[in-house]
Short mmCIF file of C-alpha atoms in Angstrom, two decimals:
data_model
loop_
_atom_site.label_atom_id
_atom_site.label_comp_id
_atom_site.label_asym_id
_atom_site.label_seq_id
_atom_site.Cartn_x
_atom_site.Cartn_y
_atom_site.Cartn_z
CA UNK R 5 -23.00 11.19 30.37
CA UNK R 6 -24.42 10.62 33.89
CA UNK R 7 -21.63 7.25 34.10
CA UNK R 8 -19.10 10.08 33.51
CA UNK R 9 -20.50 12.32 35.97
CA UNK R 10 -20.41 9.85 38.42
CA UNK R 11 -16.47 8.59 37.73
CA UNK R 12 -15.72 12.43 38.00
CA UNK R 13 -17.25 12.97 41.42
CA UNK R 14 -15.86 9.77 42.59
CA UNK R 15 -12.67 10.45 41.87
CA UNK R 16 -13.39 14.11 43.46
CA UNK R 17 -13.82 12.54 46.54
CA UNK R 18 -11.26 10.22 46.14
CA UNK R 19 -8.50 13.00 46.01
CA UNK R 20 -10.45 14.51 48.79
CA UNK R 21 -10.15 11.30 50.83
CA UNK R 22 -6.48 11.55 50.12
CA UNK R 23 -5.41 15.15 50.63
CA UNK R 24 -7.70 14.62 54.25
CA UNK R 25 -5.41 11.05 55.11
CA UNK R 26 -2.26 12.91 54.30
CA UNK R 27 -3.50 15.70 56.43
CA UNK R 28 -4.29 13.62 59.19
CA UNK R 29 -0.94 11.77 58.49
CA UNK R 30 1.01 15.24 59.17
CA UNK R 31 -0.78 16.28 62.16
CA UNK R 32 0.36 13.06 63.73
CA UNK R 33 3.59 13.67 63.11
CA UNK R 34 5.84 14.25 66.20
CA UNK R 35 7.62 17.09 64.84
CA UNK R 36 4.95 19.00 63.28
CA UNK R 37 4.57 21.28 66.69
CA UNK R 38 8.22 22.10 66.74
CA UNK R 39 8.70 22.64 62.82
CA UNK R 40 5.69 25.83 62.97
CA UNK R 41 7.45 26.97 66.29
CA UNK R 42 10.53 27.16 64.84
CA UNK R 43 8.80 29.15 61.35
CA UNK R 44 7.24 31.36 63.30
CA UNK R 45 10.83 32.13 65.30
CA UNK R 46 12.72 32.35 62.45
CA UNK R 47 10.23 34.71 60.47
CA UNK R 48 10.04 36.91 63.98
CA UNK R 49 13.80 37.11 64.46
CA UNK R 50 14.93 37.86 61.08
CA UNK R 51 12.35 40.25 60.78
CA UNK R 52 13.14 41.87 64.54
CA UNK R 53 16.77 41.99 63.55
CA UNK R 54 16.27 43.77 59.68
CA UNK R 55 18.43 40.30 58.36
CA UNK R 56 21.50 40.84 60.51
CA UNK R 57 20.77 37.41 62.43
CA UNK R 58 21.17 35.43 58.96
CA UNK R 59 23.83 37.50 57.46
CA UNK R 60 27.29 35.38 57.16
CA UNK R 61 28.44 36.06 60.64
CA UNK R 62 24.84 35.70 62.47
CA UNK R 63 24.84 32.58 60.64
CA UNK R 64 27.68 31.15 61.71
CA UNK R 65 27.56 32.32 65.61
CA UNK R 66 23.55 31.12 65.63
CA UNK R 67 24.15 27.62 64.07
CA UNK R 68 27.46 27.39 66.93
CA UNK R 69 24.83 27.73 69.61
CA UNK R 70 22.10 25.83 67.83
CA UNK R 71 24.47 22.70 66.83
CA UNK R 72 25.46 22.65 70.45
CA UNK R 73 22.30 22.14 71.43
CA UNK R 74 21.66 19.72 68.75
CA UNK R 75 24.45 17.86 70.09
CA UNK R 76 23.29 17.26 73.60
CA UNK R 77 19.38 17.03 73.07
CA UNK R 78 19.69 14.50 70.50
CA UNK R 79 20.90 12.14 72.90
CA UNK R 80 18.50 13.12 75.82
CA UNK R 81 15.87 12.05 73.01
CA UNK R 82 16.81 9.03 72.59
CA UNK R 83 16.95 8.08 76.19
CA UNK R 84 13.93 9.74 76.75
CA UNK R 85 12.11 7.87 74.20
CA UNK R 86 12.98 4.76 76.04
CA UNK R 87 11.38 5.84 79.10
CA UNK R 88 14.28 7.11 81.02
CA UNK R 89 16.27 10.54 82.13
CA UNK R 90 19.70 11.67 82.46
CA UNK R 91 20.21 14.71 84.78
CA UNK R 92 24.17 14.42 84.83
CA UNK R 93 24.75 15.66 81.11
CA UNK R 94 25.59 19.46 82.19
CA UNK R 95 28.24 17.98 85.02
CA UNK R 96 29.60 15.44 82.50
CA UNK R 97 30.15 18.43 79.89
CA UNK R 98 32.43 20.02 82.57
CA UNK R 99 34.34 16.74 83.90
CA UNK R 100 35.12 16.12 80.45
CA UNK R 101 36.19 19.51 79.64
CA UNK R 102 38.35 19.30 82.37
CA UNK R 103 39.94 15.92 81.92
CA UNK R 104 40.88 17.05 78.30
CA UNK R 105 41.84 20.49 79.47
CA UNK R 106 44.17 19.02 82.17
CA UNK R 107 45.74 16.03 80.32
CA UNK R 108 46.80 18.65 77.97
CA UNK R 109 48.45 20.93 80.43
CA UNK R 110 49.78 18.60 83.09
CA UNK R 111 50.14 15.84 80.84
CA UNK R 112 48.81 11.82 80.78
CA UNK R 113 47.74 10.39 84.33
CA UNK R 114 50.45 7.93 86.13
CA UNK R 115 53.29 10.11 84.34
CA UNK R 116 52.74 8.18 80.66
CA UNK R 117 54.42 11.43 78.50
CA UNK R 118 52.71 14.81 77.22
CA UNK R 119 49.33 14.48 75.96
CA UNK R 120 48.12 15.32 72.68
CA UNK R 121 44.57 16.07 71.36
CA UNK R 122 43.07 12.76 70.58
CA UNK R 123 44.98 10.97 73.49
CA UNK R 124 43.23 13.50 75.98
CA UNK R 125 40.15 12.91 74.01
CA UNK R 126 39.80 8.88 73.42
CA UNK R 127 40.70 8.49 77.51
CA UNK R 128 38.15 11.12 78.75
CA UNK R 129 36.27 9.35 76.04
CA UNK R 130 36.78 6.15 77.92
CA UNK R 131 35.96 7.29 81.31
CA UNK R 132 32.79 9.14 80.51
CA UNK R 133 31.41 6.25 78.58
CA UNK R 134 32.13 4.09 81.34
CA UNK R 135 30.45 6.52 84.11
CA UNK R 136 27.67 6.46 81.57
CA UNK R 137 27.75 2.91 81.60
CA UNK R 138 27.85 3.08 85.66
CA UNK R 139 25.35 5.25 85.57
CA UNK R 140 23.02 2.57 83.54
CA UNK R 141 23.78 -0.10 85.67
CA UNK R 142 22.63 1.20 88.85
CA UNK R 143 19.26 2.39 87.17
CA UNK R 144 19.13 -1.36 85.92
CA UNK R 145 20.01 -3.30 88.78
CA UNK R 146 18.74 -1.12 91.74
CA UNK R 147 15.11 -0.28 89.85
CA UNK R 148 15.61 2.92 90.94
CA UNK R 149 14.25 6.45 89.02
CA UNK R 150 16.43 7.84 86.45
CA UNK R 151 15.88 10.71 88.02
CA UNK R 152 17.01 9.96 91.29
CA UNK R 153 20.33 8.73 89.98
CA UNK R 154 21.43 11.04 87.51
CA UNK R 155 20.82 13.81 90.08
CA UNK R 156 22.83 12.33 92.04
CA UNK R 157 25.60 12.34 89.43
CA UNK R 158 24.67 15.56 88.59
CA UNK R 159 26.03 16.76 92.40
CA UNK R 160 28.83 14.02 92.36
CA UNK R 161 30.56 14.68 88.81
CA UNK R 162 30.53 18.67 89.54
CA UNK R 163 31.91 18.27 92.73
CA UNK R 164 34.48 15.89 91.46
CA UNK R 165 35.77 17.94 88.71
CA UNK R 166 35.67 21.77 91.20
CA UNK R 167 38.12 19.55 93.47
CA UNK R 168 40.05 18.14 90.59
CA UNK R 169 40.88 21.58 89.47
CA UNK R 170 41.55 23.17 92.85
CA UNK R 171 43.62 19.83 94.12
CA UNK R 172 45.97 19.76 90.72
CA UNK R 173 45.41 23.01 88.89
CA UNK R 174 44.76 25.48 92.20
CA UNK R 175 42.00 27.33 90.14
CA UNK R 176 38.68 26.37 88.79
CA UNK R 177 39.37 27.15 85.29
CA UNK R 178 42.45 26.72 83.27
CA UNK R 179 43.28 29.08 80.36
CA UNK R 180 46.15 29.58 78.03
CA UNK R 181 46.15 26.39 76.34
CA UNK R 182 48.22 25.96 72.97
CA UNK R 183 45.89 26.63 70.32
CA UNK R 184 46.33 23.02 69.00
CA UNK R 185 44.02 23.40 65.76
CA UNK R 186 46.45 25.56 64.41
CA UNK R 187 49.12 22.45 64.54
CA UNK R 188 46.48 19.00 65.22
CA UNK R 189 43.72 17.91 62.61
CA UNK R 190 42.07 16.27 65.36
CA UNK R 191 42.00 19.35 67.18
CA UNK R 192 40.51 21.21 64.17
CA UNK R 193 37.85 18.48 63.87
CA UNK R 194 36.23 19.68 66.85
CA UNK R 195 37.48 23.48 67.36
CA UNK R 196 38.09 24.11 63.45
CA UNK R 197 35.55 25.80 60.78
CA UNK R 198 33.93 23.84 58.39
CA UNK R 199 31.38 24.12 55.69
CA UNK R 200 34.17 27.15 54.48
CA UNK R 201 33.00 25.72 50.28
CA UNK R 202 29.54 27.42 51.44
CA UNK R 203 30.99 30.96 52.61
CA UNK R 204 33.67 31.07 49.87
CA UNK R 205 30.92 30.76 47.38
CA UNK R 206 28.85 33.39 49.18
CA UNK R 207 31.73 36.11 48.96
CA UNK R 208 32.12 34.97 45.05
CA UNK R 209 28.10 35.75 44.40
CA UNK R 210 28.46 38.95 46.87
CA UNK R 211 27.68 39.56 50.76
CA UNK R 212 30.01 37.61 52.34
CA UNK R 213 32.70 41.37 51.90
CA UNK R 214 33.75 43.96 54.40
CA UNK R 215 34.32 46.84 54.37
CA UNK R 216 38.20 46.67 52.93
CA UNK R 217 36.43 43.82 50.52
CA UNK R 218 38.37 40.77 51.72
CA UNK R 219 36.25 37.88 52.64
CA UNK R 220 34.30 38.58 56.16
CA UNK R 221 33.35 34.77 57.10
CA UNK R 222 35.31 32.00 56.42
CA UNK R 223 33.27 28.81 57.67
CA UNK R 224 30.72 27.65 60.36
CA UNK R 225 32.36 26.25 63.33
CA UNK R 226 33.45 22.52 63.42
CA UNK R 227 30.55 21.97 65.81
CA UNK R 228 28.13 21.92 63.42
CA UNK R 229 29.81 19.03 61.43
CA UNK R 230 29.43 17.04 64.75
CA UNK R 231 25.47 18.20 65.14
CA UNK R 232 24.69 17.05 61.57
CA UNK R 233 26.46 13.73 61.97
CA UNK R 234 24.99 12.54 65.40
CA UNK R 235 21.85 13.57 64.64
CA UNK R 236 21.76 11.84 61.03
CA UNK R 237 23.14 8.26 62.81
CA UNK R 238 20.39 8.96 65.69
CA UNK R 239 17.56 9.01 63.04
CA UNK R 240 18.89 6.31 61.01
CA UNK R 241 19.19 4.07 64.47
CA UNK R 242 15.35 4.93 65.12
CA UNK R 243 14.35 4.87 61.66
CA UNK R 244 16.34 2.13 59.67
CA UNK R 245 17.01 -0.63 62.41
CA UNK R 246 16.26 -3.07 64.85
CA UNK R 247 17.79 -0.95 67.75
CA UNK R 248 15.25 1.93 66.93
CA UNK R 249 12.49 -0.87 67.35
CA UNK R 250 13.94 -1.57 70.63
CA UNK R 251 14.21 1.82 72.14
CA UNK R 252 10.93 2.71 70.97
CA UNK R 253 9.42 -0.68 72.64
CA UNK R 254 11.32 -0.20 75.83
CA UNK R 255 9.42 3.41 76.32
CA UNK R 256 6.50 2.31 75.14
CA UNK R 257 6.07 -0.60 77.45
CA UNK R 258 8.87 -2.74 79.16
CA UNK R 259 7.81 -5.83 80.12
CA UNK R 260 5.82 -6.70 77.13
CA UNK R 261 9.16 -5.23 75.22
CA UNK R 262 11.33 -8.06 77.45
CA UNK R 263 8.37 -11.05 76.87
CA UNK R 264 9.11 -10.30 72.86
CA UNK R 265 12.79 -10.64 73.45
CA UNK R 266 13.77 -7.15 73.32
CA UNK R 267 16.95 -6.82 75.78
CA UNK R 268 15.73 -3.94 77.04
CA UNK R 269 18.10 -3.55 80.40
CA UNK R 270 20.64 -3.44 77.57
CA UNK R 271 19.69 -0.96 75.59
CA UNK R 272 18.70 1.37 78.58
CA UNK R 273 22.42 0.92 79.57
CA UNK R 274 23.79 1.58 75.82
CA UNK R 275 21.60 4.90 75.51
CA UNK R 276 23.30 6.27 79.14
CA UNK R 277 26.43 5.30 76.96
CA UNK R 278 25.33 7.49 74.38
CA UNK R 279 24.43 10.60 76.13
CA UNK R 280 27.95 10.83 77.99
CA UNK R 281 29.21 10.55 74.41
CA UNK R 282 27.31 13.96 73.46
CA UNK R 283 28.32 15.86 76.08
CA UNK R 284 31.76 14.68 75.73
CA UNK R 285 31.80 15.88 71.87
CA UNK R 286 30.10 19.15 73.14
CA UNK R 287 33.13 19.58 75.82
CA UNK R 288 35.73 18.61 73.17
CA UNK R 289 34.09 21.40 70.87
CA UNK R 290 34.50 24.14 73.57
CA UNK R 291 37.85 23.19 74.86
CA UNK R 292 39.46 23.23 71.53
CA UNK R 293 37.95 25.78 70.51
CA UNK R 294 38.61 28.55 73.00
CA UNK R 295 41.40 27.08 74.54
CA UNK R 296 40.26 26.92 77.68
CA UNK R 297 38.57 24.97 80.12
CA UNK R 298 36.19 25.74 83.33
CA UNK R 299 34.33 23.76 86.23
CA UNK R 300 31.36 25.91 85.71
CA UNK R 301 30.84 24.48 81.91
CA UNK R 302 27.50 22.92 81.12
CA UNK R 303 25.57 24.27 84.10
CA UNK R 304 21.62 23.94 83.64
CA UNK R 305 22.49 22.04 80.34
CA UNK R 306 20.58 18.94 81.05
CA UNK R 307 17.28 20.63 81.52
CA UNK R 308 17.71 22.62 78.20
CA UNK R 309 18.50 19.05 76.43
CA UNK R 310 15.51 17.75 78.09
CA UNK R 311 13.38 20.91 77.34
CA UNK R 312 14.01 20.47 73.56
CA UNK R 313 13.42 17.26 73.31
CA UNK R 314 10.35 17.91 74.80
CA UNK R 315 9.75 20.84 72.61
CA UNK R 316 10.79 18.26 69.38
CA UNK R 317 8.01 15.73 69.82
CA UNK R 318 9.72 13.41 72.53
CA UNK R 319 7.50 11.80 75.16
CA UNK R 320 8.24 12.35 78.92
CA UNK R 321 6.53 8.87 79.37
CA UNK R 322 8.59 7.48 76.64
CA UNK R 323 8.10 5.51 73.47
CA UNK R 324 7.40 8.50 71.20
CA UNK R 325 9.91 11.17 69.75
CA UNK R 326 11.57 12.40 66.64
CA UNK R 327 15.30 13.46 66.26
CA UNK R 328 13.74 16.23 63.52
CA UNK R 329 11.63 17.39 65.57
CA UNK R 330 14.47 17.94 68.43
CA UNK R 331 16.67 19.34 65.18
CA UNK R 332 13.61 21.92 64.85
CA UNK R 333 13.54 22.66 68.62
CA UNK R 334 17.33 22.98 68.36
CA UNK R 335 17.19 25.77 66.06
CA UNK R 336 13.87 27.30 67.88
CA UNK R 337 16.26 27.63 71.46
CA UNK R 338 19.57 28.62 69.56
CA UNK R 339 17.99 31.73 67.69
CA UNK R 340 15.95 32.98 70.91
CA UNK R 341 19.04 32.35 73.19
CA UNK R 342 20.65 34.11 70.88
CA UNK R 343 18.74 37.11 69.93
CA UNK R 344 19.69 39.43 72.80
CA UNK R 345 23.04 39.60 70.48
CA UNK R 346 21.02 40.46 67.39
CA UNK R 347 17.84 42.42 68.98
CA UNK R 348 19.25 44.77 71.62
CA UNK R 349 15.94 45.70 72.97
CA UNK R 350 15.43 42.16 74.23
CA UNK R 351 16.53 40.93 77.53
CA UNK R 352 17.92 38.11 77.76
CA UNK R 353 16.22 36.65 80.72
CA UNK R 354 13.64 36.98 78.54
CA UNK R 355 15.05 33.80 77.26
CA UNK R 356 14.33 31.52 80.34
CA UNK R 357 10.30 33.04 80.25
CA UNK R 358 10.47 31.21 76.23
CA UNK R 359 12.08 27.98 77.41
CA UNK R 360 9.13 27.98 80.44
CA UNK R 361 6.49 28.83 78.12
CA UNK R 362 7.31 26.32 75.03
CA UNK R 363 7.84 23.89 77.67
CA UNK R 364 4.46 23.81 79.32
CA UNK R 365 2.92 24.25 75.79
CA UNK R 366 4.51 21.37 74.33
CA UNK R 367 4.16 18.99 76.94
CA UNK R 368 -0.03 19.40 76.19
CA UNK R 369 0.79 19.54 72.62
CA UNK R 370 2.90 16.24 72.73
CA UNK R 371 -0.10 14.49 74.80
CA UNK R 372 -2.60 15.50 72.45
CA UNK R 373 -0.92 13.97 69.39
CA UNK R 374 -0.28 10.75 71.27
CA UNK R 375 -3.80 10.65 72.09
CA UNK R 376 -4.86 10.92 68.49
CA UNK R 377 -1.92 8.14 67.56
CA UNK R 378 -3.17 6.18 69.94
CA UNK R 379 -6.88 6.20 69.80
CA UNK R 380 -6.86 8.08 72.96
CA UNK R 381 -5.36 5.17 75.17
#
């Protein structure tokens, strides 16, 4: 009897031992900040807007803004995880905009034809990799801050593409573009709907119906397609391979990352690579889209990218972050940026005083989980 007794209470506080380690597990998880944020947000904004933010069409107009997000901050993650910044990703959004946007209206550069869709895309593609690549080069070589040289691009690419427009175009902005998803799959892989299985479904089971009782929503813009995707191959890269060991080593610390072999000037170089390709995707998205195209596009989106990777779990000092935890923060940003449209009692500067306050909060937040990870080092 008592030998039972006692193999009862020690496997009581075994599974107390347990459930306490997988607590302690969770709390150290980089996301887990940004996950009850983004509850609590949801929860408040469907409630605040009696459902109507979540119905088919709030769906699909909240997860366009959200994946856009998603699209940019997932690659500001990963750069900032190894220990560097990249203040040119709103200007790079509208260069690359506007090299799409004005191949397809004035045709290829050096008088090679008419332009379609994925020729305007693969050579603004190529150019804005290889400014990334510029970009990564002179951080490398010159030891300079991050900082310092992005914001420079930041000035340089904006003013670049305002007198590209005015020198070729004689406007800022260029509108009236074919609507070339209607005619291009390539177009319609970026500007298209997709996910339209989920929304047919919904109007089978009911509430997907106006008023006449044809189908209301058809899809969620192609966008999100493009959010999923980068931000599954950015997990598996951290999560599943050599290169995530590297970029995680390089933030953490980069000379004892070089001493073990890591090529770390590389991979800072490949990651400035990888954040022009975001923004390009994001510009892509827009332009074919809404047919249009304006010098003004992605202003003050480098901060948000940076701001939600911040709110996600990422490290300003590098060598800790979590592409869930930015998809969390994602969401978090899209619904509140977003809820002026569904909560007309909100003002939507209201939105800036959210970004400020999550900001401050998570930077603490993010310090005092790597303290705990860390032993307090």
């Amino acid at each position: 009897m008592t030998e039972t007794s006692t193999m009862g209470a020690g496997r009581t506080e075994s599974d107390r031992l347990s459930r306490d380690s997988r607590l302690r597990t969770l709390t150290r998880r980089p996301e887990i900040g940004s996950f009850l944020v983004m509850l609590v947000v949801v929860l408040a904004i469907g409630f605040a807007s009696d459902g109507t933010a979540f119905n088919p069409l709030g769906l699909k107009n909240n997860l366009s803004v959200i994946a856009q997000f998603g699209i940019i901050a997932t690659g500001a993650c990963l750069l900032m995880i190894a220990g560097e910044f990249d203040l040119s990703i709103g200007s790079m959004i509208g260069f690359a905009g506007m090299s799409m946007a004005m191949m397809m209206k004035w045709g290829l550069p050096f008088g090679l034809g008419a332009a379609t869709p994925a020729s305007a895309f693969f050579l603004t593609l190529l150019t804005t990799v290889a400014i990334g690549g510029v970009i990564g080069l002179i951080v490398v070589r010159s030891r300079l801050s991050s900082f310092i040289v992005t914001l420079a691009f930041l000035f340089f690419l904006r003013g670049i593409t305002e007198v590209c427009f005015r020198v070729i175009n004689r406007s800022t902005q260029i509108s009236g573009l074919p609507d070339f998803k209607q005619s291009s799959w390539f177009a319609a892989a970026f500007g298209g709907e997709s996910f339209r299985w989920l929304y047919d479904v919904w109007f089978v089971i009911g509430g997907n119906m106006n008023r006449a009782g044809d189908q209301w929503v058809t899809g969620l813009d192609a966008r999100v397609v493009w959010w999923v995707a980068i931000s599954a191959m950015a997990y598996l890269l951290l999560s599943q391979s050599q290169a995530g060991n590297w970029i995680f080593a390089t933030g953490d610390n980069r000379e004892s990352a070089r001493a073990n072999g890591v090529p770390v000037d590389k991979v800072r170089v490949a990651l400035f690579m990888f954040t022009a390709f975001c923004a390009t995707v994001f510009a892509a998205c827009q332009v074919f889209d809404t047919n249009t195209a304006d010098a003004a596009k992605g202003s003050l989106k480098e901060l948000e990218a940076i701001a939600i990777a911040v709110v996600g779990g990422t490290l300003m000092s590098g060598g800790f972050g979590s592409v869930i935890g930015v998809a969390f923060g994602a969401v978090t940003f899209g619904l509140v940026a977003n809820a002026v449209f569904f909560i007309p009692a909100i003002d939507g500067s209201y939105y800036r005083v959210f970004v400020g306050m999550m900001l401050l909060t998570a930077v603490f937040l993010n310090e005092s989980v790597r303290k705990r990870i860390t032993g307090g080092i």
